[in-house]
């Protein structure tokens, strides 16, 4: 039996955000990143929906076998957290948990509109800040988060994107 991976700390999650920054983010980047996420999810037979938004516009969306309309609702709720707080949805939830509370209890935001659950990560452009979000829904929240981080890490370490 394998030991479960430890939950990342707030500091580790913040370090991910500092590291995963784009020089630019174009329509082509959205297509390539979304396609990479689809490829990774297919390899794992992950029943996810994938979404990329920039400045209020949906640039990419895919729903893989096993996903459901509910995943789109989760995507919207998680993405709104990124748009409001400028941080990954999992990090926002982790910050509340670290204070001994929950996002739902302390944010005073409608849980039908906002979800600080893992899976939505800010698209940050150097010199511009957060301009959008890449979101995955369909796995346990930490797995959604890790899939997005893995795809961003892979994408941003390619020579043409560095």
PDB file of N, CA and C in Angstrom, residues 55-146:
ATOM      1  N   UNK A  55      -9.390  37.110 -19.861  1.00  0.00           N
ATOM      2  CA  UNK A  55     -10.105  38.391 -19.891  1.00  0.00           C
ATOM      3  C   UNK A  55     -11.589  38.218 -20.193  1.00  0.00           C
ATOM      4  N   UNK A  56     -12.216  37.243 -19.538  1.00  0.00           N
ATOM      5  CA  UNK A  56     -13.643  37.043 -19.691  1.00  0.00           C
ATOM      6  C   UNK A  56     -14.070  36.260 -20.915  1.00  0.00           C
ATOM      7  N   UNK A  57     -13.123  35.826 -21.737  1.00  0.00           N
ATOM      8  CA  UNK A  57     -13.459  35.064 -22.947  1.00  0.00           C
ATOM      9  C   UNK A  57     -12.978  33.625 -22.808  1.00  0.00           C
ATOM     10  N   UNK A  58     -13.867  32.681 -23.134  1.00  0.00           N
ATOM     11  CA  UNK A  58     -13.473  31.279 -23.135  1.00  0.00           C
ATOM     12  C   UNK A  58     -12.666  31.013 -24.398  1.00  0.00           C
ATOM     13  N   UNK A  59     -11.391  30.605 -24.212  1.00  0.00           N
ATOM     14  CA  UNK A  59     -10.514  30.321 -25.344  1.00  0.00           C
ATOM     15  C   UNK A  59     -10.401  28.835 -25.643  1.00  0.00           C
ATOM     16  N   UNK A  60     -10.721  27.995 -24.644  1.00  0.00           N
ATOM     17  CA  UNK A  60     -10.593  26.547 -24.824  1.00  0.00           C
ATOM     18  C   UNK A  60     -11.560  25.856 -23.888  1.00  0.00           C
ATOM     19  N   UNK A  61     -12.192  24.802 -24.397  1.00  0.00           N
ATOM     20  CA  UNK A  61     -13.035  23.957 -23.551  1.00  0.00           C
ATOM     21  C   UNK A  61     -13.061  22.556 -24.149  1.00  0.00           C
ATOM     22  N   UNK A  62     -12.931  21.564 -23.283  1.00  0.00           N
ATOM     23  CA  UNK A  62     -13.042  20.167 -23.713  1.00  0.00           C
ATOM     24  C   UNK A  62     -13.668  19.378 -22.576  1.00  0.00           C
ATOM     25  N   UNK A  63     -14.511  18.438 -22.957  1.00  0.00           N
ATOM     26  CA  UNK A  63     -15.114  17.517 -21.987  1.00  0.00           C
ATOM     27  C   UNK A  63     -14.763  16.105 -22.425  1.00  0.00           C
ATOM     28  N   UNK A  64     -14.104  15.371 -21.552  1.00  0.00           N
ATOM     29  CA  UNK A  64     -13.654  14.024 -21.872  1.00  0.00           C
ATOM     30  C   UNK A  64     -14.650  12.986 -21.372  1.00  0.00           C
ATOM     31  N   UNK A  65     -14.565  11.763 -21.899  1.00  0.00           N
ATOM     32  CA  UNK A  65     -15.491  10.709 -21.467  1.00  0.00           C
ATOM     33  C   UNK A  65     -15.494  10.556 -19.944  1.00  0.00           C
ATOM     34  N   UNK A  66     -16.690  10.471 -19.399  1.00  0.00           N
ATOM     35  CA  UNK A  66     -16.856  10.333 -17.962  1.00  0.00           C
ATOM     36  C   UNK A  66     -17.140  11.648 -17.260  1.00  0.00           C
ATOM     37  N   UNK A  67     -16.874  12.776 -17.947  1.00  0.00           N
ATOM     38  CA  UNK A  67     -17.209  14.062 -17.344  1.00  0.00           C
ATOM     39  C   UNK A  67     -18.708  14.287 -17.492  1.00  0.00           C
ATOM     40  N   UNK A  68     -19.205  15.305 -16.800  1.00  0.00           N
ATOM     41  CA  UNK A  68     -20.644  15.561 -16.774  1.00  0.00           C
ATOM     42  C   UNK A  68     -20.895  17.061 -16.788  1.00  0.00           C
ATOM     43  N   UNK A  69     -22.120  17.480 -17.068  1.00  0.00           N
ATOM     44  CA  UNK A  69     -22.430  18.909 -17.036  1.00  0.00           C
ATOM     45  C   UNK A  69     -22.072  19.567 -15.700  1.00  0.00           C
ATOM     46  N   UNK A  70     -22.145  18.813 -14.618  1.00  0.00           N
ATOM     47  CA  UNK A  70     -21.790  19.348 -13.311  1.00  0.00           C
ATOM     48  C   UNK A  70     -20.342  19.841 -13.280  1.00  0.00           C
ATOM     49  N   UNK A  71     -19.460  19.199 -14.066  1.00  0.00           N
ATOM     50  CA  UNK A  71     -18.065  19.644 -14.103  1.00  0.00           C
ATOM     51  C   UNK A  71     -17.961  21.073 -14.633  1.00  0.00           C
ATOM     52  N   UNK A  72     -18.822  21.434 -15.580  1.00  0.00           N
ATOM     53  CA  UNK A  72     -18.798  22.806 -16.100  1.00  0.00           C
ATOM     54  C   UNK A  72     -19.213  23.800 -15.024  1.00  0.00           C
ATOM     55  N   UNK A  73     -20.175  23.422 -14.185  1.00  0.00           N
ATOM     56  CA  UNK A  73     -20.583  24.290 -13.081  1.00  0.00           C
ATOM     57  C   UNK A  73     -19.439  24.462 -12.079  1.00  0.00           C
ATOM     58  N   UNK A  74     -18.736  23.375 -11.774  1.00  0.00           N
ATOM     59  CA  UNK A  74     -17.572  23.456 -10.879  1.00  0.00           C
ATOM     60  C   UNK A  74     -16.488  24.329 -11.494  1.00  0.00           C
ATOM     61  N   UNK A  75     -16.247  24.196 -12.791  1.00  0.00           N
ATOM     62  CA  UNK A  75     -15.247  25.026 -13.471  1.00  0.00           C
ATOM     63  C   UNK A  75     -15.578  26.498 -13.270  1.00  0.00           C
ATOM     64  N   UNK A  76     -16.814  26.878 -13.506  1.00  0.00           N
ATOM     65  CA  UNK A  76     -17.211  28.282 -13.382  1.00  0.00           C
ATOM     66  C   UNK A  76     -17.012  28.783 -11.946  1.00  0.00           C
ATOM     67  N   UNK A  77     -17.387  27.969 -10.963  1.00  0.00           N
ATOM     68  CA  UNK A  77     -17.257  28.372  -9.560  1.00  0.00           C
ATOM     69  C   UNK A  77     -15.795  28.506  -9.147  1.00  0.00           C
ATOM     70  N   UNK A  78     -14.953  27.566  -9.576  1.00  0.00           N
ATOM     71  CA  UNK A  78     -13.529  27.629  -9.237  1.00  0.00           C
ATOM     72  C   UNK A  78     -12.854  28.800  -9.966  1.00  0.00           C
ATOM     73  N   UNK A  79     -13.211  29.008 -11.228  1.00  0.00           N
ATOM     74  CA  UNK A  79     -12.620  30.100 -12.014  1.00  0.00           C
ATOM     75  C   UNK A  79     -12.956  31.459 -11.387  1.00  0.00           C
ATOM     76  N   UNK A  80     -14.174  31.614 -10.876  1.00  0.00           N
ATOM     77  CA  UNK A  80     -14.555  32.885 -10.243  1.00  0.00           C
ATOM     78  C   UNK A  80     -13.683  33.187  -9.025  1.00  0.00           C
ATOM     79  N   UNK A  81     -13.260  32.164  -8.306  1.00  0.00           N
ATOM     80  CA  UNK A  81     -12.354  32.366  -7.170  1.00  0.00           C
ATOM     81  C   UNK A  81     -11.019  32.919  -7.666  1.00  0.00           C
ATOM     82  N   UNK A  82     -10.480  32.346  -8.742  1.00  0.00           N
ATOM     83  CA  UNK A  82      -9.222  32.846  -9.312  1.00  0.00           C
ATOM     84  C   UNK A  82      -9.398  34.296  -9.766  1.00  0.00           C
ATOM     85  N   UNK A  83     -10.489  34.569 -10.450  1.00  0.00           N
ATOM     86  CA  UNK A  83     -10.721  35.923 -10.956  1.00  0.00           C
ATOM     87  C   UNK A  83     -10.872  36.931  -9.816  1.00  0.00           C
ATOM     88  N   UNK A  84     -11.494  36.533  -8.725  1.00  0.00           N
ATOM     89  CA  UNK A  84     -11.720  37.446  -7.595  1.00  0.00           C
ATOM     90  C   UNK A  84     -10.476  37.640  -6.738  1.00  0.00           C
ATOM     91  N   UNK A  85      -9.732  36.547  -6.482  1.00  0.00           N
ATOM     92  CA  UNK A  85      -8.605  36.602  -5.556  1.00  0.00           C
ATOM     93  C   UNK A  85      -7.236  36.655  -6.241  1.00  0.00           C
ATOM     94  N   UNK A  86      -7.169  36.353  -7.536  1.00  0.00           N
ATOM     95  CA  UNK A  86      -5.890  36.375  -8.238  1.00  0.00           C
ATOM     96  C   UNK A  86      -4.962  35.258  -7.837  1.00  0.00           C
ATOM     97  N   UNK A  87      -5.509  34.205  -7.246  1.00  0.00           N
ATOM     98  CA  UNK A  87      -4.727  33.055  -6.791  1.00  0.00           C
ATOM     99  C   UNK A  87      -5.443  31.774  -7.173  1.00  0.00           C
ATOM    100  N   UNK A  88      -4.694  30.677  -7.164  1.00  0.00           N
ATOM    101  CA  UNK A  88      -5.269  29.371  -7.466  1.00  0.00           C
ATOM    102  C   UNK A  88      -6.406  29.062  -6.498  1.00  0.00           C
ATOM    103  N   UNK A  89      -7.446  28.444  -7.010  1.00  0.00           N
ATOM    104  CA  UNK A  89      -8.604  28.112  -6.170  1.00  0.00           C
ATOM    105  C   UNK A  89      -8.197  27.218  -4.995  1.00  0.00           C
ATOM    106  N   UNK A  90      -7.270  26.291  -5.218  1.00  0.00           N
ATOM    107  CA  UNK A  90      -6.814  25.410  -4.137  1.00  0.00           C
ATOM    108  C   UNK A  90      -6.061  26.218  -3.076  1.00  0.00           C
ATOM    109  N   UNK A  91      -5.243  27.177  -3.502  1.00  0.00           N
ATOM    110  CA  UNK A  91      -4.494  28.029  -2.571  1.00  0.00           C
ATOM    111  C   UNK A  91      -5.450  28.876  -1.732  1.00  0.00           C
ATOM    112  N   UNK A  92      -6.472  29.435  -2.334  1.00  0.00           N
ATOM    113  CA  UNK A  92      -7.440  30.243  -1.583  1.00  0.00           C
ATOM    114  C   UNK A  92      -8.085  29.387  -0.486  1.00  0.00           C
ATOM    115  N   UNK A  93      -8.496  28.173  -0.831  1.00  0.00           N
ATOM    116  CA  UNK A  93      -9.063  27.271   0.170  1.00  0.00           C
ATOM    117  C   UNK A  93      -8.047  26.904   1.238  1.00  0.00           C
ATOM    118  N   UNK A  94      -6.795  26.662   0.834  1.00  0.00           N
ATOM    119  CA  UNK A  94      -5.743  26.282   1.783  1.00  0.00           C
ATOM    120  C   UNK A  94      -5.449  27.408   2.769  1.00  0.00           C
ATOM    121  N   UNK A  95      -5.486  28.650   2.295  1.00  0.00           N
ATOM    122  CA  UNK A  95      -5.253  29.785   3.195  1.00  0.00           C
ATOM    123  C   UNK A  95      -6.323  29.835   4.288  1.00  0.00           C
ATOM    124  N   UNK A  96      -7.563  29.570   3.925  1.00  0.00           N
ATOM    125  CA  UNK A  96      -8.642  29.556   4.923  1.00  0.00           C
ATOM    126  C   UNK A  96      -8.465  28.384   5.896  1.00  0.00           C
ATOM    127  N   UNK A  97      -8.134  27.202   5.358  1.00  0.00           N
ATOM    128  CA  UNK A  97      -7.928  26.035   6.217  1.00  0.00           C
ATOM    129  C   UNK A  97      -6.774  26.271   7.188  1.00  0.00           C
ATOM    130  N   UNK A  98      -5.718  26.961   6.728  1.00  0.00           N
ATOM    131  CA  UNK A  98      -4.563  27.239   7.583  1.00  0.00           C
ATOM    132  C   UNK A  98      -4.939  28.152   8.751  1.00  0.00           C
ATOM    133  N   UNK A  99      -5.998  28.929   8.583  1.00  0.00           N
ATOM    134  CA  UNK A  99      -6.476  29.808   9.657  1.00  0.00           C
ATOM    135  C   UNK A  99      -7.518  29.119  10.536  1.00  0.00           C
ATOM    136  N   UNK A 100      -7.765  27.828  10.267  1.00  0.00           N
ATOM    137  CA  UNK A 100      -8.700  27.071  11.084  1.00  0.00           C
ATOM    138  C   UNK A 100     -10.154  27.292  10.724  1.00  0.00           C
ATOM    139  N   UNK A 101     -10.398  27.739   9.505  1.00  0.00           N
ATOM    140  CA  UNK A 101     -11.773  27.972   9.061  1.00  0.00           C
ATOM    141  C   UNK A 101     -11.935  27.383   7.663  1.00  0.00           C
ATOM    142  N   UNK A 102     -13.019  27.716   7.026  1.00  0.00           N
ATOM    143  CA  UNK A 102     -13.218  27.293   5.640  1.00  0.00           C
ATOM    144  C   UNK A 102     -13.548  28.519   4.801  1.00  0.00           C
ATOM    145  N   UNK A 103     -13.323  28.394   3.525  1.00  0.00           N
ATOM    146  CA  UNK A 103     -13.675  29.458   2.588  1.00  0.00           C
ATOM    147  C   UNK A 103     -15.161  29.757   2.692  1.00  0.00           C
ATOM    148  N   UNK A 104     -15.954  28.708   2.723  1.00  0.00           N
ATOM    149  CA  UNK A 104     -17.409  28.874   2.756  1.00  0.00           C
ATOM    150  C   UNK A 104     -17.855  29.643   3.995  1.00  0.00           C
ATOM    151  N   UNK A 105     -17.235  29.339   5.144  1.00  0.00           N
ATOM    152  CA  UNK A 105     -17.634  29.974   6.396  1.00  0.00           C
ATOM    153  C   UNK A 105     -17.144  31.410   6.508  1.00  0.00           C
ATOM    154  N   UNK A 106     -15.967  31.714   5.971  1.00  0.00           N
ATOM    155  CA  UNK A 106     -15.386  33.030   6.231  1.00  0.00           C
ATOM    156  C   UNK A 106     -15.413  34.004   5.059  1.00  0.00           C
ATOM    157  N   UNK A 107     -15.645  33.533   3.834  1.00  0.00           N
ATOM    158  CA  UNK A 107     -15.608  34.458   2.695  1.00  0.00           C
ATOM    159  C   UNK A 107     -16.889  35.265   2.549  1.00  0.00           C
ATOM    160  N   UNK A 108     -17.997  34.720   3.076  1.00  0.00           N
ATOM    161  CA  UNK A 108     -19.314  35.343   2.957  1.00  0.00           C
ATOM    162  C   UNK A 108     -19.777  35.434   1.497  1.00  0.00           C
ATOM    163  N   UNK A 109     -19.191  34.597   0.640  1.00  0.00           N
ATOM    164  CA  UNK A 109     -19.597  34.545  -0.763  1.00  0.00           C
ATOM    165  C   UNK A 109     -20.525  33.360  -0.985  1.00  0.00           C
ATOM    166  N   UNK A 110     -21.396  33.473  -1.964  1.00  0.00           N
ATOM    167  CA  UNK A 110     -22.362  32.427  -2.284  1.00  0.00           C
ATOM    168  C   UNK A 110     -21.638  31.172  -2.781  1.00  0.00           C
ATOM    169  N   UNK A 111     -21.772  30.038  -2.072  1.00  0.00           N
ATOM    170  CA  UNK A 111     -21.090  28.816  -2.501  1.00  0.00           C
ATOM    171  C   UNK A 111     -21.629  28.260  -3.822  1.00  0.00           C
ATOM    172  N   UNK A 112     -22.770  28.727  -4.265  1.00  0.00           N
ATOM    173  CA  UNK A 112     -23.263  28.323  -5.586  1.00  0.00           C
ATOM    174  C   UNK A 112     -22.580  29.115  -6.701  1.00  0.00           C
ATOM    175  N   UNK A 113     -21.838  30.173  -6.330  1.00  0.00           N
ATOM    176  CA  UNK A 113     -21.150  31.028  -7.294  1.00  0.00           C
ATOM    177  C   UNK A 113     -19.637  30.866  -7.207  1.00  0.00           C
ATOM    178  N   UNK A 114     -19.110  30.607  -6.009  1.00  0.00           N
ATOM    179  CA  UNK A 114     -17.660  30.514  -5.774  1.00  0.00           C
ATOM    180  C   UNK A 114     -17.322  29.199  -5.082  1.00  0.00           C
ATOM    181  N   UNK A 115     -16.247  28.551  -5.543  1.00  0.00           N
ATOM    182  CA  UNK A 115     -15.762  27.319  -4.904  1.00  0.00           C
ATOM    183  C   UNK A 115     -14.246  27.363  -4.810  1.00  0.00           C
ATOM    184  N   UNK A 116     -13.735  27.434  -3.583  1.00  0.00           N
ATOM    185  CA  UNK A 116     -12.287  27.431  -3.366  1.00  0.00           C
ATOM    186  C   UNK A 116     -11.808  25.982  -3.258  1.00  0.00           C
ATOM    187  N   UNK A 117     -12.063  25.229  -4.309  1.00  0.00           N
ATOM    188  CA  UNK A 117     -11.631  23.836  -4.422  1.00  0.00           C
ATOM    189  C   UNK A 117     -10.578  23.772  -5.515  1.00  0.00           C
ATOM    190  N   UNK A 118      -9.668  22.842  -5.423  1.00  0.00           N
ATOM    191  CA  UNK A 118      -8.565  22.759  -6.357  1.00  0.00           C
ATOM    192  C   UNK A 118      -8.984  22.515  -7.791  1.00  0.00           C
ATOM    193  N   UNK A 119      -8.205  23.101  -8.707  1.00  0.00           N
ATOM    194  CA  UNK A 119      -8.424  22.836 -10.123  1.00  0.00           C
ATOM    195  C   UNK A 119      -8.378  24.052 -11.013  1.00  0.00           C
ATOM    196  N   UNK A 120      -8.430  25.253 -10.443  1.00  0.00           N
ATOM    197  CA  UNK A 120      -8.324  26.454 -11.267  1.00  0.00           C
ATOM    198  C   UNK A 120      -7.058  27.195 -10.868  1.00  0.00           C
ATOM    199  N   UNK A 121      -6.259  27.548 -11.872  1.00  0.00           N
ATOM    200  CA  UNK A 121      -4.958  28.159 -11.633  1.00  0.00           C
ATOM    201  C   UNK A 121      -4.872  29.439 -12.446  1.00  0.00           C
ATOM    202  N   UNK A 122      -4.322  30.507 -11.858  1.00  0.00           N
ATOM    203  CA  UNK A 122      -4.253  31.765 -12.599  1.00  0.00           C
ATOM    204  C   UNK A 122      -3.284  31.700 -13.778  1.00  0.00           C
ATOM    205  N   UNK A 123      -3.681  32.340 -14.856  1.00  0.00           N
ATOM    206  CA  UNK A 123      -2.763  32.579 -15.971  1.00  0.00           C
ATOM    207  C   UNK A 123      -2.177  33.957 -15.697  1.00  0.00           C
ATOM    208  N   UNK A 124      -0.913  33.954 -15.303  1.00  0.00           N
ATOM    209  CA  UNK A 124      -0.218  35.185 -14.954  1.00  0.00           C
ATOM    210  C   UNK A 124       0.786  35.507 -16.047  1.00  0.00           C
ATOM    211  N   UNK A 125       0.741  36.743 -16.530  1.00  0.00           N
ATOM    212  CA  UNK A 125       1.684  37.208 -17.544  1.00  0.00           C
ATOM    213  C   UNK A 125       2.602  38.228 -16.889  1.00  0.00           C
ATOM    214  N   UNK A 126       3.913  38.021 -17.079  1.00  0.00           N
ATOM    215  CA  UNK A 126       4.910  38.922 -16.505  1.00  0.00           C
ATOM    216  C   UNK A 126       4.613  40.356 -16.928  1.00  0.00           C
ATOM    217  N   UNK A 127       4.559  41.246 -15.960  1.00  0.00           N
ATOM    218  CA  UNK A 127       4.309  42.647 -16.244  1.00  0.00           C
ATOM    219  C   UNK A 127       2.839  43.013 -16.370  1.00  0.00           C
ATOM    220  N   UNK A 128       1.959  42.028 -16.452  1.00  0.00           N
ATOM    221  CA  UNK A 128       0.521  42.301 -16.594  1.00  0.00           C
ATOM    222  C   UNK A 128      -0.290  41.745 -15.432  1.00  0.00           C
ATOM    223  N   UNK A 129       0.222  40.710 -14.759  1.00  0.00           N
ATOM    224  CA  UNK A 129      -0.518  40.088 -13.662  1.00  0.00           C
ATOM    225  C   UNK A 129      -1.444  38.991 -14.156  1.00  0.00           C
ATOM    226  N   UNK A 130      -2.457  38.696 -13.367  1.00  0.00           N
ATOM    227  CA  UNK A 130      -3.394  37.616 -13.683  1.00  0.00           C
ATOM    228  C   UNK A 130      -4.350  38.096 -14.768  1.00  0.00           C
ATOM    229  N   UNK A 131      -4.376  37.346 -15.875  1.00  0.00           N
ATOM    230  CA  UNK A 131      -5.225  37.730 -17.011  1.00  0.00           C
ATOM    231  C   UNK A 131      -6.290  36.676 -17.308  1.00  0.00           C
ATOM    232  N   UNK A 132      -6.234  35.555 -16.607  1.00  0.00           N
ATOM    233  CA  UNK A 132      -7.196  34.492 -16.882  1.00  0.00           C
ATOM    234  C   UNK A 132      -6.963  33.310 -15.968  1.00  0.00           C
ATOM    235  N   UNK A 133      -7.554  32.175 -16.374  1.00  0.00           N
ATOM    236  CA  UNK A 133      -7.448  30.967 -15.554  1.00  0.00           C
ATOM    237  C   UNK A 133      -7.536  29.730 -16.432  1.00  0.00           C
ATOM    238  N   UNK A 134      -6.800  28.711 -16.030  1.00  0.00           N
ATOM    239  CA  UNK A 134      -6.926  27.382 -16.626  1.00  0.00           C
ATOM    240  C   UNK A 134      -7.517  26.488 -15.541  1.00  0.00           C
ATOM    241  N   UNK A 135      -8.584  25.760 -15.901  1.00  0.00           N
ATOM    242  CA  UNK A 135      -9.341  25.029 -14.896  1.00  0.00           C
ATOM    243  C   UNK A 135      -9.637  23.605 -15.350  1.00  0.00           C
ATOM    244  N   UNK A 136      -9.539  22.678 -14.403  1.00  0.00           N
ATOM    245  CA  UNK A 136      -9.882  21.273 -14.623  1.00  0.00           C
ATOM    246  C   UNK A 136     -10.875  20.867 -13.537  1.00  0.00           C
ATOM    247  N   UNK A 137     -11.870  20.061 -13.911  1.00  0.00           N
ATOM    248  CA  UNK A 137     -12.824  19.530 -12.943  1.00  0.00           C
ATOM    249  C   UNK A 137     -13.160  18.092 -13.301  1.00  0.00           C
ATOM    250  N   UNK A 138     -13.215  17.240 -12.289  1.00  0.00           N
ATOM    251  CA  UNK A 138     -13.617  15.849 -12.496  1.00  0.00           C
ATOM    252  C   UNK A 138     -12.898  14.868 -11.598  1.00  0.00           C
ATOM    253  N   UNK A 139     -11.789  15.294 -11.005  1.00  0.00           N
ATOM    254  CA  UNK A 139     -11.008  14.459 -10.094  1.00  0.00           C
ATOM    255  C   UNK A 139     -11.141  15.030  -8.689  1.00  0.00           C
ATOM    256  N   UNK A 140     -10.638  14.331  -7.669  1.00  0.00           N
ATOM    257  CA  UNK A 140     -10.569  14.957  -6.345  1.00  0.00           C
ATOM    258  C   UNK A 140      -9.798  16.275  -6.451  1.00  0.00           C
ATOM    259  N   UNK A 141     -10.139  17.253  -5.615  1.00  0.00           N
ATOM    260  CA  UNK A 141      -9.628  18.608  -5.822  1.00  0.00           C
ATOM    261  C   UNK A 141      -8.107  18.724  -5.883  1.00  0.00           C
ATOM    262  N   UNK A 142      -7.376  17.998  -5.073  1.00  0.00           N
ATOM    263  CA  UNK A 142      -5.921  18.083  -5.136  1.00  0.00           C
ATOM    264  C   UNK A 142      -5.417  17.508  -6.454  1.00  0.00           C
ATOM    265  N   UNK A 143      -6.066  16.459  -6.952  1.00  0.00           N
ATOM    266  CA  UNK A 143      -5.664  15.872  -8.239  1.00  0.00           C
ATOM    267  C   UNK A 143      -5.959  16.826  -9.394  1.00  0.00           C
ATOM    268  N   UNK A 144      -7.094  17.520  -9.360  1.00  0.00           N
ATOM    269  CA  UNK A 144      -7.380  18.546 -10.365  1.00  0.00           C
ATOM    270  C   UNK A 144      -6.268  19.593 -10.361  1.00  0.00           C
ATOM    271  N   UNK A 145      -5.916  20.076  -9.170  1.00  0.00           N
ATOM    272  CA  UNK A 145      -4.877  21.096  -9.023  1.00  0.00           C
ATOM    273  C   UNK A 145      -3.545  20.595  -9.585  1.00  0.00           C
ATOM    274  N   UNK A 146      -3.159  19.392  -9.183  1.00  0.00           N
ATOM    275  CA  UNK A 146      -1.871  18.844  -9.610  1.00  0.00           C
ATOM    276  C   UNK A 146      -1.806  18.641 -11.124  1.00  0.00           C
TER     277      UNK A 146
END
